[in-house]
């Protein structure tokens, strides 16, 4: 554990809590992509299967359980409790275009050809692109509420901080995982356009509105 | 590439 990893995890946790609170307090999931949230739930489920096979630390187990529970709670809020507020007409990204290449890539580029390892790899590749339906939704409606942009900023920062963690671990522990590094860089790059808008607009008190 | 089984990150 190093400071970058810890800040990354805190940022990730913060993002998930912001989203849950936003939906709960406003009693609405308007502007939130249910498809992205489904992809994140699939990500955590397939990655954290090792919860039952491999103990790392109390911290690790605790965070995994929190991420899984929060993710399923979010799905429940969007698809059950506040279903009437779900903006289905704007959540039109075709996720099969993500699932297919992610599946093929995880079968080809993995550390070991075993079920649990392929599912871990699948989750890493899937996480990298899971936000695309949400970003697509923002670009389609041309705007995002401030709280939604805070969520996106925290979620995007998390993998960016992980990159610093990987650089640190490479030099300090001679540890590196090319699959995680490659996917993590892709994941962070996908947020760059959003980061620019967030810094130039939201932080200056303006709405996140895309040019027409 | 390092082998799996020991993923210690989230």
Coordinates of C-alpha atoms in Angstrom, one line a residue:
Chain A
X1 CA 0.0 0.0 0.0
X2 CA 1.3 3.4 -0.9
X3 CA -0.2 6.9 -0.9
X4 CA -1.3 6.8 -4.6
X5 CA -3.0 3.5 -4.2
X6 CA -4.8 4.7 -1.0
X7 CA -5.9 8.0 -2.7
X8 CA -7.1 6.0 -5.7
X9 CA -9.2 3.7 -3.5
X10 CA -10.6 6.7 -1.6
X11 CA -11.4 8.4 -4.8
X12 CA -13.1 5.3 -6.1
X13 CA -15.1 4.9 -2.9
X14 CA -16.1 8.5 -2.9
X15 CA -17.4 8.2 -6.5
X16 CA -19.6 5.3 -5.6
X17 CA -20.9 7.1 -2.5
X18 CA -21.6 10.3 -4.4
X19 CA -23.6 8.4 -6.9
X20 CA -25.6 6.5 -4.3
X21 CA -26.4 9.6 -2.3
X22 CA -27.3 11.6 -5.4
X23 CA -29.9 9.0 -6.5
X24 CA -31.2 8.5 -2.9
X25 CA -31.5 12.2 -2.0
X26 CA -33.0 13.4 -5.3
X27 CA -35.2 10.2 -5.5
X28 CA -34.1 10.1 -9.1
X29 CA -31.5 8.6 -11.4
X30 CA -32.0 11.0 -14.3
X31 CA -28.8 11.5 -16.3
X32 CA -27.3 8.3 -15.0
X33 CA -26.5 5.4 -17.4
X34 CA -28.0 2.2 -16.1
X35 CA -25.9 0.4 -18.7
X36 CA -22.6 1.7 -17.3
X37 CA -23.7 0.7 -13.8
X38 CA -24.6 -2.8 -15.1
X39 CA -21.1 -3.1 -16.6
X40 CA -19.5 -2.0 -13.3
X41 CA -21.5 -4.6 -11.4
X42 CA -20.3 -7.2 -13.9
X43 CA -16.7 -5.9 -13.4
X44 CA -16.8 -6.2 -9.6
X45 CA -18.5 -9.6 -9.7
X46 CA -16.0 -11.2 -12.0
X47 CA -13.0 -9.6 -10.4
X48 CA -13.8 -10.3 -6.8
X49 CA -14.6 -14.0 -7.2
X50 CA -11.2 -14.4 -5.5
X51 CA -12.9 -13.1 -2.3
X52 CA -13.6 -16.7 -1.5
X53 CA -10.4 -18.2 -2.8
X54 CA -7.6 -15.8 -1.9
X55 CA -7.3 -13.7 1.2
X56 CA -5.1 -10.6 0.8
X57 CA -5.9 -8.4 3.8
X58 CA -8.8 -7.2 5.9
X59 CA -8.7 -3.9 4.0
X60 CA -8.8 -5.7 0.7
X61 CA -11.7 -7.9 1.7
X62 CA -13.6 -5.0 3.2
X63 CA -13.3 -2.8 0.1
X64 CA -14.3 -5.6 -2.2
X65 CA -17.4 -6.2 -0.2
X66 CA -18.3 -2.5 -0.1
X67 CA -17.8 -2.1 -3.8
X68 CA -20.0 -5.1 -4.6
X69 CA -22.7 -4.1 -2.2
X70 CA -22.7 -0.5 -3.4
X71 CA -22.8 -1.5 -7.0
X72 CA -25.7 -3.8 -6.5
X73 CA -27.5 -1.2 -4.5
X74 CA -27.0 1.3 -7.3
X75 CA -28.5 -1.2 -9.8
X76 CA -31.4 -1.8 -7.5
X77 CA -32.1 2.0 -7.2
X78 CA -31.9 2.5 -11.0
X79 CA -33.8 -0.6 -12.3
X80 CA -36.2 -1.1 -9.4
X81 CA -36.8 1.6 -6.8
X82 CA -36.5 4.7 -9.0
X83 CA -37.1 2.9 -12.3
X84 CA -39.7 5.6 -13.4
X85 CA -36.9 8.3 -13.4
X86 CA -34.4 6.2 -15.4
X87 CA -33.7 8.0 -18.6
X88 CA -33.8 4.9 -20.9
X89 CA -34.3 6.9 -24.1
X90 CA -30.9 8.5 -23.7
X91 CA -29.1 5.4 -22.5
X92 CA -28.7 3.9 -26.0
X93 CA -25.1 2.8 -26.1
X94 CA -24.8 -0.7 -27.6
X95 CA -22.9 -2.5 -24.9
X96 CA -22.4 -5.6 -27.1
X97 CA -19.8 -3.5 -29.0
X98 CA -17.9 -3.4 -25.7
X99 CA -18.6 -6.9 -24.4
X100 CA -17.5 -8.7 -27.6
X101 CA -14.0 -7.2 -28.0
X102 CA -13.4 -7.4 -24.2
X103 CA -14.3 -11.1 -24.2
X104 CA -12.1 -11.8 -27.2
X105 CA -9.2 -9.8 -25.8
X106 CA -9.4 -11.5 -22.4
X107 CA -9.3 -14.9 -24.0
X108 CA -6.2 -13.9 -26.0
X109 CA -4.2 -11.6 -23.7
X110 CA -4.2 -13.1 -20.2
X111 CA -1.7 -14.2 -17.6
X112 CA -3.0 -17.7 -17.4
X113 CA -5.7 -19.7 -19.2
X114 CA -7.8 -20.6 -16.2
X115 CA -11.4 -19.6 -15.6
X116 CA -10.8 -17.4 -12.6
X117 CA -7.8 -15.7 -14.3
X118 CA -9.7 -15.1 -17.5
X119 CA -12.6 -13.6 -15.6
X120 CA -10.2 -11.3 -13.7
X121 CA -8.7 -10.2 -17.1
X122 CA -12.2 -9.8 -18.5
X123 CA -13.1 -7.5 -15.6
X124 CA -10.0 -5.4 -16.0
X125 CA -10.7 -4.9 -19.8
X126 CA -14.4 -4.3 -19.1
X127 CA -13.8 -1.7 -16.4
X128 CA -11.6 0.2 -18.8
X129 CA -14.5 0.9 -21.1
X130 CA -17.5 0.5 -18.7
X131 CA -17.9 4.3 -18.4
X132 CA -18.5 4.8 -22.2
X133 CA -22.3 4.4 -22.0
X134 CA -22.3 7.1 -19.4
X135 CA -20.1 9.5 -21.3
X136 CA -22.2 8.7 -24.4
X137 CA -25.3 9.7 -22.5
X138 CA -23.7 13.0 -21.4
X139 CA -22.7 13.8 -24.9
X140 CA -26.1 12.9 -26.3
X141 CA -28.0 15.1 -23.8
X142 CA -25.2 17.7 -24.1
X143 CA -25.1 18.2 -20.3
X144 CA -24.5 16.7 -16.9
X145 CA -25.7 17.8 -13.5
X146 CA -22.9 19.1 -11.2
X147 CA -23.2 16.2 -8.9
X148 CA -22.9 13.8 -11.8
X149 CA -19.8 15.5 -13.0
X150 CA -18.3 15.2 -9.5
X151 CA -19.1 11.5 -9.6
X152 CA -17.4 11.2 -13.0
X153 CA -14.3 13.2 -11.8
X154 CA -13.8 11.0 -8.8
X155 CA -14.3 7.8 -10.8
X156 CA -11.9 9.0 -13.5
X157 CA -9.3 10.1 -11.0
X158 CA -9.2 6.7 -9.3
X159 CA -7.6 4.9 -12.2
X160 CA -5.3 7.9 -12.9
X161 CA -4.0 7.6 -9.3
X162 CA -3.6 3.9 -9.8
X163 CA -1.2 4.7 -12.7
X164 CA 1.0 6.6 -10.2
X165 CA 0.7 3.6 -7.9
X166 CA 2.0 1.3 -10.6
X167 CA 4.9 3.6 -11.4
X168 CA 5.8 3.6 -7.7
X169 CA 5.5 -0.2 -7.4
X170 CA 7.6 -0.7 -10.5
X171 CA 10.5 1.2 -9.0
X172 CA 10.0 0.4 -5.3
X173 CA 8.8 -3.2 -5.4
X174 CA 9.8 -4.3 -9.0
X175 CA 6.2 -5.2 -9.4
X176 CA 4.2 -4.6 -12.5
X177 CA 1.1 -6.1 -14.2
X178 CA 1.0 -5.2 -17.9
X179 CA -2.7 -6.1 -18.3
X180 CA -3.7 -3.8 -15.5
X181 CA -1.3 -1.0 -16.6
X182 CA -2.5 -1.2 -20.3
X183 CA -6.2 -1.2 -19.4
X184 CA -5.7 1.5 -16.7
X185 CA -4.0 3.9 -19.1
X186 CA -6.8 3.3 -21.6
X187 CA -9.4 3.9 -18.9
X188 CA -7.8 7.1 -17.8
X189 CA -7.4 8.4 -21.4
X190 CA -11.2 7.9 -22.0
X191 CA -11.8 10.5 -19.3
X192 CA -9.4 13.1 -20.6
X193 CA -12.0 15.1 -22.6
X194 CA -14.3 15.0 -19.6
X195 CA -11.5 16.1 -17.2
X196 CA -10.9 19.1 -19.5
X197 CA -14.6 20.2 -19.4
X198 CA -14.7 19.5 -15.6
X199 CA -11.7 21.8 -14.8
X200 CA -12.6 24.5 -17.3
X201 CA -16.4 24.6 -16.5
X202 CA -17.6 22.8 -13.4
X203 CA -14.8 24.0 -11.1
X204 CA -15.6 27.6 -12.2
X205 CA -19.2 27.2 -11.1
X206 CA -20.6 26.7 -14.6
X207 CA -22.8 23.8 -15.7
X208 CA -21.2 21.1 -17.7
X209 CA -22.7 21.8 -21.0
X210 CA -21.3 20.7 -24.3
X211 CA -21.1 23.1 -27.2
X212 CA -24.0 22.5 -29.6
Chain B
X1 CA 4.0 -11.1 -17.6
X2 CA 3.6 -12.0 -14.1
X3 CA 1.2 -14.9 -13.3
X4 CA -2.2 -14.4 -11.8
X5 CA -3.5 -15.8 -8.5
X6 CA -2.0 -13.0 -6.4
X7 CA -3.9 -9.9 -7.5
X8 CA -3.6 -7.7 -4.5
X9 CA -5.3 -4.5 -5.9
X10 CA -8.9 -3.6 -6.2

